Short mmCIF file of C-alpha atoms and ligand atoms in Angstrom, two decimals:
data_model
loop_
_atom_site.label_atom_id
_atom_site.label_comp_id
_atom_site.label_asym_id
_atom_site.label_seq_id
_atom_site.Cartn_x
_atom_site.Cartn_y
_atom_site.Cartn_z
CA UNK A 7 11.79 31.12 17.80
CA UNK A 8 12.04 28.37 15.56
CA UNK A 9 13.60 25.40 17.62
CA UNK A 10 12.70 21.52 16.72
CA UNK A 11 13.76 19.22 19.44
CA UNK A 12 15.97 16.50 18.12
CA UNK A 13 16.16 12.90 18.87
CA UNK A 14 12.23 12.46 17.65
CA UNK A 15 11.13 9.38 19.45
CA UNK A 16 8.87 7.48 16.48
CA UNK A 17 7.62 4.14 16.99
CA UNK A 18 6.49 1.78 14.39
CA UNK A 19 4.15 -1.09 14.10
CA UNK A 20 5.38 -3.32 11.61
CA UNK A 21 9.45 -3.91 10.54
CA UNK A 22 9.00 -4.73 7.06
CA UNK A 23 10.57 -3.25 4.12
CA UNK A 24 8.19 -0.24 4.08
CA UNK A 25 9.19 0.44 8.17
CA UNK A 26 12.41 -0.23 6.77
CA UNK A 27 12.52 2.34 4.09
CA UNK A 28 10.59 4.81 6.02
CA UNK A 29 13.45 4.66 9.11
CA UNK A 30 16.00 5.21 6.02
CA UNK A 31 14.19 9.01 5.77
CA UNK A 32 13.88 9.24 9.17
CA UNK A 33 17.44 8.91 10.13
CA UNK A 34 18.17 11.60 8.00
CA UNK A 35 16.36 13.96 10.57
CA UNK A 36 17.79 12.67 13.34
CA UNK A 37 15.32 10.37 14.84
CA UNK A 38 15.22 7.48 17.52
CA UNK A 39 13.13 4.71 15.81
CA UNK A 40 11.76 1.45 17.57
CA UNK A 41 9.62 -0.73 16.04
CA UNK A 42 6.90 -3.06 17.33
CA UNK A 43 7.34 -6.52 15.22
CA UNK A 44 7.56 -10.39 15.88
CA UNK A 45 9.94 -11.24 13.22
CA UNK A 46 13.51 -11.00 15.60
CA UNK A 47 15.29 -10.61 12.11
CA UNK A 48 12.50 -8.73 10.61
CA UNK A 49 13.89 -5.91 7.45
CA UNK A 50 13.62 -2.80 9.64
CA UNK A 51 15.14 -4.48 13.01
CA UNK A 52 18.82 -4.06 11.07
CA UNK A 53 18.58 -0.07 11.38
CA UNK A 54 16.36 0.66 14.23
CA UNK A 55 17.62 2.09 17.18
CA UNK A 56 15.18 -0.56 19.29
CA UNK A 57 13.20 -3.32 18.57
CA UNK A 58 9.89 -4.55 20.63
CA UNK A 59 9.57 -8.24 19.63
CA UNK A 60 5.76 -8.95 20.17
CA UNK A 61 3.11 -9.68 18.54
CA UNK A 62 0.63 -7.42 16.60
CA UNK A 63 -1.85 -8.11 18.65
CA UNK A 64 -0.26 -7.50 21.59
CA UNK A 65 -1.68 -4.81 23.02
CA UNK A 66 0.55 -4.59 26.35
CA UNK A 67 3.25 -4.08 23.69
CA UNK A 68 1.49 -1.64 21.89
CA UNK A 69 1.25 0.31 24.85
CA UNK A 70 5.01 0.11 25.58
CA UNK A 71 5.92 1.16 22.64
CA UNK A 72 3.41 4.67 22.78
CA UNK A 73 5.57 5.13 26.28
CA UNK A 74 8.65 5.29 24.61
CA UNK A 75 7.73 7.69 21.85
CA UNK A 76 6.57 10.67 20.87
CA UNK A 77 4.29 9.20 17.78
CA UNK A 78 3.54 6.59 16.59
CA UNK A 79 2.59 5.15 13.06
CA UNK A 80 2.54 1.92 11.20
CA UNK A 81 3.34 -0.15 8.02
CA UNK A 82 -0.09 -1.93 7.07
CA UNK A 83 -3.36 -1.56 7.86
CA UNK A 84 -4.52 -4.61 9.44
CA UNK A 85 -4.00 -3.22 13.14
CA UNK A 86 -6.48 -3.03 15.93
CA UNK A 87 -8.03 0.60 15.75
CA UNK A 88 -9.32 -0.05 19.13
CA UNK A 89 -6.28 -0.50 20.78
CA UNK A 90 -4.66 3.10 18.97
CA UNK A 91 -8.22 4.97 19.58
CA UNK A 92 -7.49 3.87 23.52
CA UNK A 93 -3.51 5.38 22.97
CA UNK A 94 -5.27 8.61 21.20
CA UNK A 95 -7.25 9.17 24.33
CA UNK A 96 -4.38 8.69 26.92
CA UNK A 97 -3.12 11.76 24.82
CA UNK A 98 -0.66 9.90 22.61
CA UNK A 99 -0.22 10.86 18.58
CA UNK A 100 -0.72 8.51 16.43
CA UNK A 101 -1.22 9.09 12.54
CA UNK A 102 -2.70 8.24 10.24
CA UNK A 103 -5.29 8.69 12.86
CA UNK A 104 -7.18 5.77 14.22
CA UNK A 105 -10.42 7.27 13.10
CA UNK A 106 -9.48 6.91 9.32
CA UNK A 107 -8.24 3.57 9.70
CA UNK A 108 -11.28 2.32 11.35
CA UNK A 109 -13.17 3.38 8.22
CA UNK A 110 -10.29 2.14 5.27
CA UNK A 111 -9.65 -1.16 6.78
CA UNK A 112 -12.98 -2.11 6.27
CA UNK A 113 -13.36 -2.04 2.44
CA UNK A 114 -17.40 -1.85 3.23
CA UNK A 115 -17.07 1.71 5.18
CA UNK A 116 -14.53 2.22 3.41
CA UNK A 117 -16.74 2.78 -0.47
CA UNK A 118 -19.21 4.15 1.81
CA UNK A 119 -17.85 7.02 3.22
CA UNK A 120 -16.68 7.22 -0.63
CA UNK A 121 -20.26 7.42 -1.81
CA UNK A 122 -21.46 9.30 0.27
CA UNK A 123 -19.00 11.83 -0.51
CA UNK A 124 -19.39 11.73 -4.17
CA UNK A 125 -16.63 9.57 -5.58
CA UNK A 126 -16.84 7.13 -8.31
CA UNK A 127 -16.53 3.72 -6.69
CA UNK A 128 -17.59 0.17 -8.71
CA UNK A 129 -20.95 -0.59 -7.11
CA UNK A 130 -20.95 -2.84 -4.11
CA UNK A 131 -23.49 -4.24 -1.34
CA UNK A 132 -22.93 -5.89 1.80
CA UNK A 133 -24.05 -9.87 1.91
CA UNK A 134 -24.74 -11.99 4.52
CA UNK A 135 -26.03 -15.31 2.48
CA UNK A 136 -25.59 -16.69 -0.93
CA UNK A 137 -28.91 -15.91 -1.74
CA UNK A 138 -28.00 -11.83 -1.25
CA UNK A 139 -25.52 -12.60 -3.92
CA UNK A 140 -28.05 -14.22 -6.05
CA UNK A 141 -29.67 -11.44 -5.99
CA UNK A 142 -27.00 -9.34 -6.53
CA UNK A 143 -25.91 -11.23 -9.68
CA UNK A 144 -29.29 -10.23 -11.32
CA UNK A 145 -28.71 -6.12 -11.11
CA UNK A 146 -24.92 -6.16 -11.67
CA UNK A 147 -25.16 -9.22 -14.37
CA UNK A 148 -22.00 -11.89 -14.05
CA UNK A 149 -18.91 -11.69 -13.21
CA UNK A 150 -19.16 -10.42 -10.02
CA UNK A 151 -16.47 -9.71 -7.38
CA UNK A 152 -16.86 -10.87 -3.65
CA UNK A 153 -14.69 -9.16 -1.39
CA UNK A 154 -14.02 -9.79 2.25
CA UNK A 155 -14.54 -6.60 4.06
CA UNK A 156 -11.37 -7.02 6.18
CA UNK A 157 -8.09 -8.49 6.32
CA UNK A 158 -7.78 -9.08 2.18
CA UNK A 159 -4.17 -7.98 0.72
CA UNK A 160 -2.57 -9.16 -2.36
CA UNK A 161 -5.83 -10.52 -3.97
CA UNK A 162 -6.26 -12.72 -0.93
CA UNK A 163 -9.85 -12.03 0.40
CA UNK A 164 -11.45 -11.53 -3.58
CA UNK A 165 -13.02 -14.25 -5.44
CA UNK A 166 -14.28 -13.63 -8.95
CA UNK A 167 -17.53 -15.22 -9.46
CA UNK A 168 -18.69 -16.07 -12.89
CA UNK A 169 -21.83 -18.24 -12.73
CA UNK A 170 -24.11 -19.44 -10.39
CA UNK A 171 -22.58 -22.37 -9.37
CA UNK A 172 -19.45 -20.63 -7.74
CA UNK A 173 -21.34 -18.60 -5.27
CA UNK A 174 -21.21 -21.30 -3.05
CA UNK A 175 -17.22 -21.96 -3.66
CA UNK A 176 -16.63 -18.47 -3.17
CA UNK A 177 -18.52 -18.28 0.04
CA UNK A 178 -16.64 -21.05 1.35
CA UNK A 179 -13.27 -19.74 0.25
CA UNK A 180 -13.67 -16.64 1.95
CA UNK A 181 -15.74 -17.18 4.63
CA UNK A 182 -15.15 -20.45 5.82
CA UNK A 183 -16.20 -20.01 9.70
CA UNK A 184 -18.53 -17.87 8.74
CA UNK A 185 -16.73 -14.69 10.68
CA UNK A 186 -15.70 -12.52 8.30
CA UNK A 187 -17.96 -10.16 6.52
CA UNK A 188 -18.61 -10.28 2.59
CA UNK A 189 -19.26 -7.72 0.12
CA UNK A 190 -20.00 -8.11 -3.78
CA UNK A 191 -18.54 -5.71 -5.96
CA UNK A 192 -19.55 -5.30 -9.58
CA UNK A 193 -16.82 -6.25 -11.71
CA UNK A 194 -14.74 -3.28 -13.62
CA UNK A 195 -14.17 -3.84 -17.36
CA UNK A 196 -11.07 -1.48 -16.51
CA UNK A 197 -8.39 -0.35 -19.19
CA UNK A 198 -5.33 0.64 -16.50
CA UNK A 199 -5.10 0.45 -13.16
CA UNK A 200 -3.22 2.92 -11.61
CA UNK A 201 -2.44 4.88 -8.72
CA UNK A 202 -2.31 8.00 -6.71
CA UNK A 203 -0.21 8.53 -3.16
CA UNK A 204 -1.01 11.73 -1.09
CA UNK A 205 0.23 13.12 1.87
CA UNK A 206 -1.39 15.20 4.74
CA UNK A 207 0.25 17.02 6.73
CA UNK A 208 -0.40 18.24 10.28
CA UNK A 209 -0.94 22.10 8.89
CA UNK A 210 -3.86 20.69 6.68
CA UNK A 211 -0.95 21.19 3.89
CA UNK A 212 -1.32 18.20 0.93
CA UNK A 213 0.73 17.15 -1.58
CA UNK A 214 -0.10 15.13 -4.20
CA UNK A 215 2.25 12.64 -6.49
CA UNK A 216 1.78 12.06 -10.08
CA UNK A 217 -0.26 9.29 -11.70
CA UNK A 218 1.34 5.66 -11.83
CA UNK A 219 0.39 2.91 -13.73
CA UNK A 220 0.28 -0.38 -12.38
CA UNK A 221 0.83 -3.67 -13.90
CA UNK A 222 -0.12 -6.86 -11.07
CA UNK A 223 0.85 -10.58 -12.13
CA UNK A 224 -1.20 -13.01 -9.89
CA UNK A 225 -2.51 -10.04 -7.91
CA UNK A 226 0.56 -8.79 -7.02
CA UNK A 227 2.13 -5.59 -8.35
CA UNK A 228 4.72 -6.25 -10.70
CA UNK A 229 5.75 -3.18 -11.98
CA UNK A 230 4.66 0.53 -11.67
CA UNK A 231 5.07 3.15 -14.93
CA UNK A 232 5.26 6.93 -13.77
CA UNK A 233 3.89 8.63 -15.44
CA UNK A 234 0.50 6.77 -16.66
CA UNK A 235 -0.47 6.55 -20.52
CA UNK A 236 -3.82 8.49 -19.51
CA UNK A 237 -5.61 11.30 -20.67
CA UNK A 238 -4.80 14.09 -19.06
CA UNK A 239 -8.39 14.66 -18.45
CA UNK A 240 -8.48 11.26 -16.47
CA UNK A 241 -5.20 12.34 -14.95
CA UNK A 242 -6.61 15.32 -13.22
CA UNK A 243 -9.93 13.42 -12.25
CA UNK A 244 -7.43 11.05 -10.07
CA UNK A 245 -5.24 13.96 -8.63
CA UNK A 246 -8.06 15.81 -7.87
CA UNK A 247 -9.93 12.81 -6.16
CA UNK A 248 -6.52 11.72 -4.38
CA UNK A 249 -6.26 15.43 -2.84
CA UNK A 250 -10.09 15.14 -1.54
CA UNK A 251 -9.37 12.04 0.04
CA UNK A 252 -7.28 13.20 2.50
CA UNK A 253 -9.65 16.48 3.15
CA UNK A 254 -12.33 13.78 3.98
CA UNK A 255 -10.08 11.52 5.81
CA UNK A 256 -8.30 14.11 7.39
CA UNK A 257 -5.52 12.28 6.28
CA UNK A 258 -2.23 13.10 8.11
CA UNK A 259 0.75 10.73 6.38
CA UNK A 260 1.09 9.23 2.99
CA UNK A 261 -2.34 7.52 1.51
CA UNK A 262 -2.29 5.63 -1.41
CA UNK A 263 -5.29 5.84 -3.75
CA UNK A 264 -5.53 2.97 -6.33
CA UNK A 265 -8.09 3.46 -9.72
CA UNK A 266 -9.71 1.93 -12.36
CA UNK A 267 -9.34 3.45 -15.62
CA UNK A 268 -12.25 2.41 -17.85
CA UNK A 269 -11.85 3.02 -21.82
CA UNK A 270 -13.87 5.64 -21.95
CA UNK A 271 -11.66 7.55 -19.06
CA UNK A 272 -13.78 7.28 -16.21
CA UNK A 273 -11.74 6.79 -13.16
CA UNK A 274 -13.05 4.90 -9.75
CA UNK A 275 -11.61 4.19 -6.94
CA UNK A 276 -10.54 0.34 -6.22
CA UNK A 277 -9.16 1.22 -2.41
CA UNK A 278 -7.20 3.27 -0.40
CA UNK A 279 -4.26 2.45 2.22
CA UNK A 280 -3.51 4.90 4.90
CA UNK A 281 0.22 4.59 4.42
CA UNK A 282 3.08 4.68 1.92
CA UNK A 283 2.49 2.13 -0.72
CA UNK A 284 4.47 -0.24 -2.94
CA UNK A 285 3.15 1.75 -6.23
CA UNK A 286 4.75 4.74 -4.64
CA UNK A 287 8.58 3.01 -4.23
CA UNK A 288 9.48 4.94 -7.61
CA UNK A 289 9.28 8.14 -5.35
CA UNK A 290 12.45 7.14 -3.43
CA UNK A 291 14.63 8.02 -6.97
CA UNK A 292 11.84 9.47 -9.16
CA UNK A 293 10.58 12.38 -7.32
CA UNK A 294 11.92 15.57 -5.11
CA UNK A 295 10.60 14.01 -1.81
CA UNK A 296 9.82 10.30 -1.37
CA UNK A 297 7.00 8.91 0.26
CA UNK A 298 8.64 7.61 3.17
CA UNK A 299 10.33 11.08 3.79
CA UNK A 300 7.32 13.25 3.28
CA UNK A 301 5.26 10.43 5.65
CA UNK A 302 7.82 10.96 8.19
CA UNK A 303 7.73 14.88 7.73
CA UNK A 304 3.74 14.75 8.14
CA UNK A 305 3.76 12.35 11.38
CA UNK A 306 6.31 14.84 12.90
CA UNK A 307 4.24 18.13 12.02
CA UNK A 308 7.18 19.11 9.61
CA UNK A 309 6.65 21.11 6.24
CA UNK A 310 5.81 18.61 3.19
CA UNK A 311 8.57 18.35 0.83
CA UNK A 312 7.47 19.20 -3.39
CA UNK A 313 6.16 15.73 -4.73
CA UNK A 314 7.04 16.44 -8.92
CA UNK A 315 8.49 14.07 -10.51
CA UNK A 316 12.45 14.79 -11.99
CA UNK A 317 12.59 12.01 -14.87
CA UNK A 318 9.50 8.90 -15.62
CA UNK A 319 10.61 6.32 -14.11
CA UNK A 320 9.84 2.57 -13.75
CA UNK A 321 9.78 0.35 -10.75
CA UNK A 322 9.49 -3.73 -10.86
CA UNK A 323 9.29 -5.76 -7.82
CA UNK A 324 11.99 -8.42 -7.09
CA UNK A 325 10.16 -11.62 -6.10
CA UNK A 326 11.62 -14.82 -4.45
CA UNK A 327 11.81 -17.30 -7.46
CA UNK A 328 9.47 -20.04 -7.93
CA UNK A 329 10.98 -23.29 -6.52
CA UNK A 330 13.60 -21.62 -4.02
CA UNK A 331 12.47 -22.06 -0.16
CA UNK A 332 15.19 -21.45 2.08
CA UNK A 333 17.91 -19.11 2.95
CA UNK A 334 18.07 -16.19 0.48
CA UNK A 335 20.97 -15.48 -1.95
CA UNK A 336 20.62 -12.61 -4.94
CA UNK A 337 21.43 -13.43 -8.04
CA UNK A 338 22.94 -11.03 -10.83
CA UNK A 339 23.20 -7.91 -8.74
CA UNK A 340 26.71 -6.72 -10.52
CA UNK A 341 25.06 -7.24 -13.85
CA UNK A 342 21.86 -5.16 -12.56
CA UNK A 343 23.96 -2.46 -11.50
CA UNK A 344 25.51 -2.05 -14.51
CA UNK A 345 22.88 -0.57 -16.18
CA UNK A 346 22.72 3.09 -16.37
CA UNK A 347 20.17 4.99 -14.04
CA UNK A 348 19.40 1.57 -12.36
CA UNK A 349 18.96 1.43 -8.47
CA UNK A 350 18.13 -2.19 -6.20
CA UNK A 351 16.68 -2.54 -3.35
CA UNK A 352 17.45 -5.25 -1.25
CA UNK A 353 15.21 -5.69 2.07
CA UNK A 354 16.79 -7.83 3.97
CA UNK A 355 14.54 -11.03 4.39
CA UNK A 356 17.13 -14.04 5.77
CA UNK A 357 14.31 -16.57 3.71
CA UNK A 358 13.43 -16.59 0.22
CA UNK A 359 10.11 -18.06 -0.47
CA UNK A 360 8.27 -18.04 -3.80
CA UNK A 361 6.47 -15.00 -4.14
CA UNK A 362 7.99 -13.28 -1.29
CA UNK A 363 8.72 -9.58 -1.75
CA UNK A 364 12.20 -9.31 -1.57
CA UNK A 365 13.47 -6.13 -2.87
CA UNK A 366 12.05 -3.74 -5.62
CA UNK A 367 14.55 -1.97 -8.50
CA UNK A 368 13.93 1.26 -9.97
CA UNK A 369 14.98 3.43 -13.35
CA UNK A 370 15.17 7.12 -13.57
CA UNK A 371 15.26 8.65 -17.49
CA UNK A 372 14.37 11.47 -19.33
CA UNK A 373 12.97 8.79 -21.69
CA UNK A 374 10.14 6.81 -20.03
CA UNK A 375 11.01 4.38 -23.08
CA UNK A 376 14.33 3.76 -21.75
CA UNK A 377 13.67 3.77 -18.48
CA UNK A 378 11.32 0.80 -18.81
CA UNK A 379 14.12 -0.98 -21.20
CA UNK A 380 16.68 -0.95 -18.78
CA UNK A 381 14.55 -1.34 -15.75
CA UNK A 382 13.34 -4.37 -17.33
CA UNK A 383 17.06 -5.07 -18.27
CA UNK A 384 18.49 -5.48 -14.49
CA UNK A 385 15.07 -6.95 -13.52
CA UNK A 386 16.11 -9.93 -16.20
CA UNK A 387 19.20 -10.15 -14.16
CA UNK A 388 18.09 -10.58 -10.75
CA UNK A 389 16.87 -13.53 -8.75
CA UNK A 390 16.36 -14.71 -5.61
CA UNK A 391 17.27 -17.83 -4.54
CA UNK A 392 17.98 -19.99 -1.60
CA UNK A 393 21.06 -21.61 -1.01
CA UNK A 394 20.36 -25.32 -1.32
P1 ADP B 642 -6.25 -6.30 -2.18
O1 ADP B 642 -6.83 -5.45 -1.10
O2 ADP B 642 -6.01 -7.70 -1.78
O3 ADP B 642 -5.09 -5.64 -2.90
P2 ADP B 642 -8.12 -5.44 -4.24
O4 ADP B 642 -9.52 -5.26 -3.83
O5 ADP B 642 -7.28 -4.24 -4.49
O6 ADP B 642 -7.42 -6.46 -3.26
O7 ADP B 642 -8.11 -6.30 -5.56
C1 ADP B 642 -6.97 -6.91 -6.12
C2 ADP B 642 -7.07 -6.87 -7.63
O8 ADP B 642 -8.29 -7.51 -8.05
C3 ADP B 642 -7.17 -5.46 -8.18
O9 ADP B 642 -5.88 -4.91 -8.35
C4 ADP B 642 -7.91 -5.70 -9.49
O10 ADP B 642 -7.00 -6.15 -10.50
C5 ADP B 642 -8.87 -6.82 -9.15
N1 ADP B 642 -10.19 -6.26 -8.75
C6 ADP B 642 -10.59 -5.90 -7.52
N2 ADP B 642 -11.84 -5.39 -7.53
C7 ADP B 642 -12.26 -5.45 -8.79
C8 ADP B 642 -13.48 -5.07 -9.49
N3 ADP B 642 -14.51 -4.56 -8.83
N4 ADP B 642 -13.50 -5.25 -10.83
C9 ADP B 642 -12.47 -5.76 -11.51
N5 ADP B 642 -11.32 -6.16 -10.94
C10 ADP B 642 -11.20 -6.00 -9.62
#
């Protein structure tokens, strides 16, 4: 017999644009979707079937929303693993598992698990006081990265330190209570950064995407290049690593696997997130199966759909324009559309703020040369404003 009960009952943490876009594939197999999130008017809440308005760290919530559904899985990282370990063990599903987060949202255990499984990660040590970094700075010679361990996104919890003297600045930048944990990194001389997103599934199947290359302005991405202007050799190293990720992780879901590419093609591992990724948004029109479909097929124990790409393809990230606070308004959408083999995204944030994600826009060609011309085309086109 091969029956599948309909009417899935998934619940998501988080109702941003990536629960958003992942409740988009769901739909399409017939799912009930509610999502845990505090925003009332949050991206996803517009096309979920229910919506638990509560905080993250909420756990009473949390555990409402494992009552209602069958699994449950989540948009970012930056989630109490406790609190899901304790739904695991009542004999709820939740994936990625709680086990692997625990590790990857600590960027410490994280590179250690890593390590100690053989994969090319920039050195690192844990420090407690700016005389471990001191220290530090005379192996790994200035500039030096220090990371907080938890809760960084966006370039938030890094500080590049280039003398001495800004040890002390860095400490107290990132650590100013003195709670969270530091770690120095040593800094990459890197050629490309680029990506890799995976996906488990619950048959120990995995499927692997092609390379991206991604290009960050102010530590954010900016725009992602599919495929990468790598070697293939280095190509291969990053596939291959991506793939062993998940064996080690037992990865069930999308990961995302970002690199460094040095110039002499060695590739190392920056960090992983146990979920889709914003360097895998070209998936939704560049590839057979997107990233939110295929994570959705994993969670559910479904057969992973083929991950090749049909045509290179481009994606650049719409950001709320400097100066414009307020209620949002798009600019130059008809003019974006225009362009051949263009496609926008529009999330749904009611404010604009500068910076703000607000929608992404992709370009699917045979050439990768005009892909990136017209992509970059509509992208002149759009903004995002506020009203007054
Ligand atoms: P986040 O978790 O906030 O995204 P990352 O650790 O990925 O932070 O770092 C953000 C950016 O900082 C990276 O994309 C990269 O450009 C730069 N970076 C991080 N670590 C290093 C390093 N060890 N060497 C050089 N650059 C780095």
């Amino acid at each position: 017999m091969n029956f599948y009960p309909l009417n899935q009952k998934i619940g998501i943490i988080g109702g941003g644009q990536l629960g958003k876009m992942m409740i988009l594939e769901a739909k399409k197999l017939g799912c009930h979707i509610t999502i845990l999130d505090p925003v009332k008017d949050c991206p996803a809440s517009s096309i979920c079937d229910e919506h638990i308005v509560a905080s993250f760290s909420d756990k009473n919530a949390i555990y409402s929303l494992a009552k209602k559904c069958d699994v449950i899985t989540y948009e970012f990282e930056h989630i109490d693993y406790a609190c899901l370990m304790e739904l695991e063990q009542l004999g709820h599903k939740v994936y990625p598992t709680p086990s692997s987060l625990k590790i990857i949202q600590n960027k410490f255990t994280q590179k250690t698990v890593l390590k100690e499984n053989n994969i090319n990660v920039p050195n690192f040590y844990l420090v407690q006081t700016i005389e471990d970094v001191k220290n530090i700075a005379k192996e790994f010679s200035y500039p030096i990265v220090l990371k907080s361990c938890t809760g960084g996104y966006d370039g938030k919890g890094n500080y590049i330190i280039k003398c001495e003297e800004d040890i002390e600045k860095g400490f107290n930048t990132l650590n100013p209570n003195l709670d969270t944990p530091l770690m120095v990194e040593k800094f990459v001389d890197f050629d490309m950064e680029v990506s890799v997103l995976a996906c488990g599934g619950l048959n120990n199947d995995i499927k692997v995407y092609p390379v991206g290359n991604n290009i960050h302005i102010d530590n954010i991405l900016h725009k992602t290049i599919v495929p990468a202007n790598i070697s293939e050799e280095s190509k291969q190293k990053a596939i291959n690593i991506a793939h062993n990720i998940i064996d080690i992780f037992n990865g069930v879901g999308m990961f995302c696997v970002e690199f460094f590419v040095t110039k002499d093609g060695e590739v190392l591992v920056n960090e992983i997130a146990p979920r889709p990724h914003n360097s895998g948004h070209y998936t939704i029109e560049g590839c057979v199966t997107s990233q939110f479909e295929n994570h959705i097929r994993a969670i559910l124990g479904l057969p992973l759909g083929n991950t090749s790409l049909l045509n290179p393809t481009v994606m650049i990230n719409l950001l709320g324009e400097e100066g414009h606070k307020g209620d949002a308004l798009v600019e130059g959408l008809i003019n974006a559309l225009n362009i051949e083999n263009v496609f926008v995204h529009i999330y749904g944030k009611k404010q604009t703020v500068a910076k703000r994600k607000m929608g992404h826009l992709t370009c699917s060609m045979q050439s990768l040369e005009q892909a990136e011309k017209n992509a970059i085309k509509a992208y002149n086109h759009i903004k995002f404003i506020s009203k007054s």
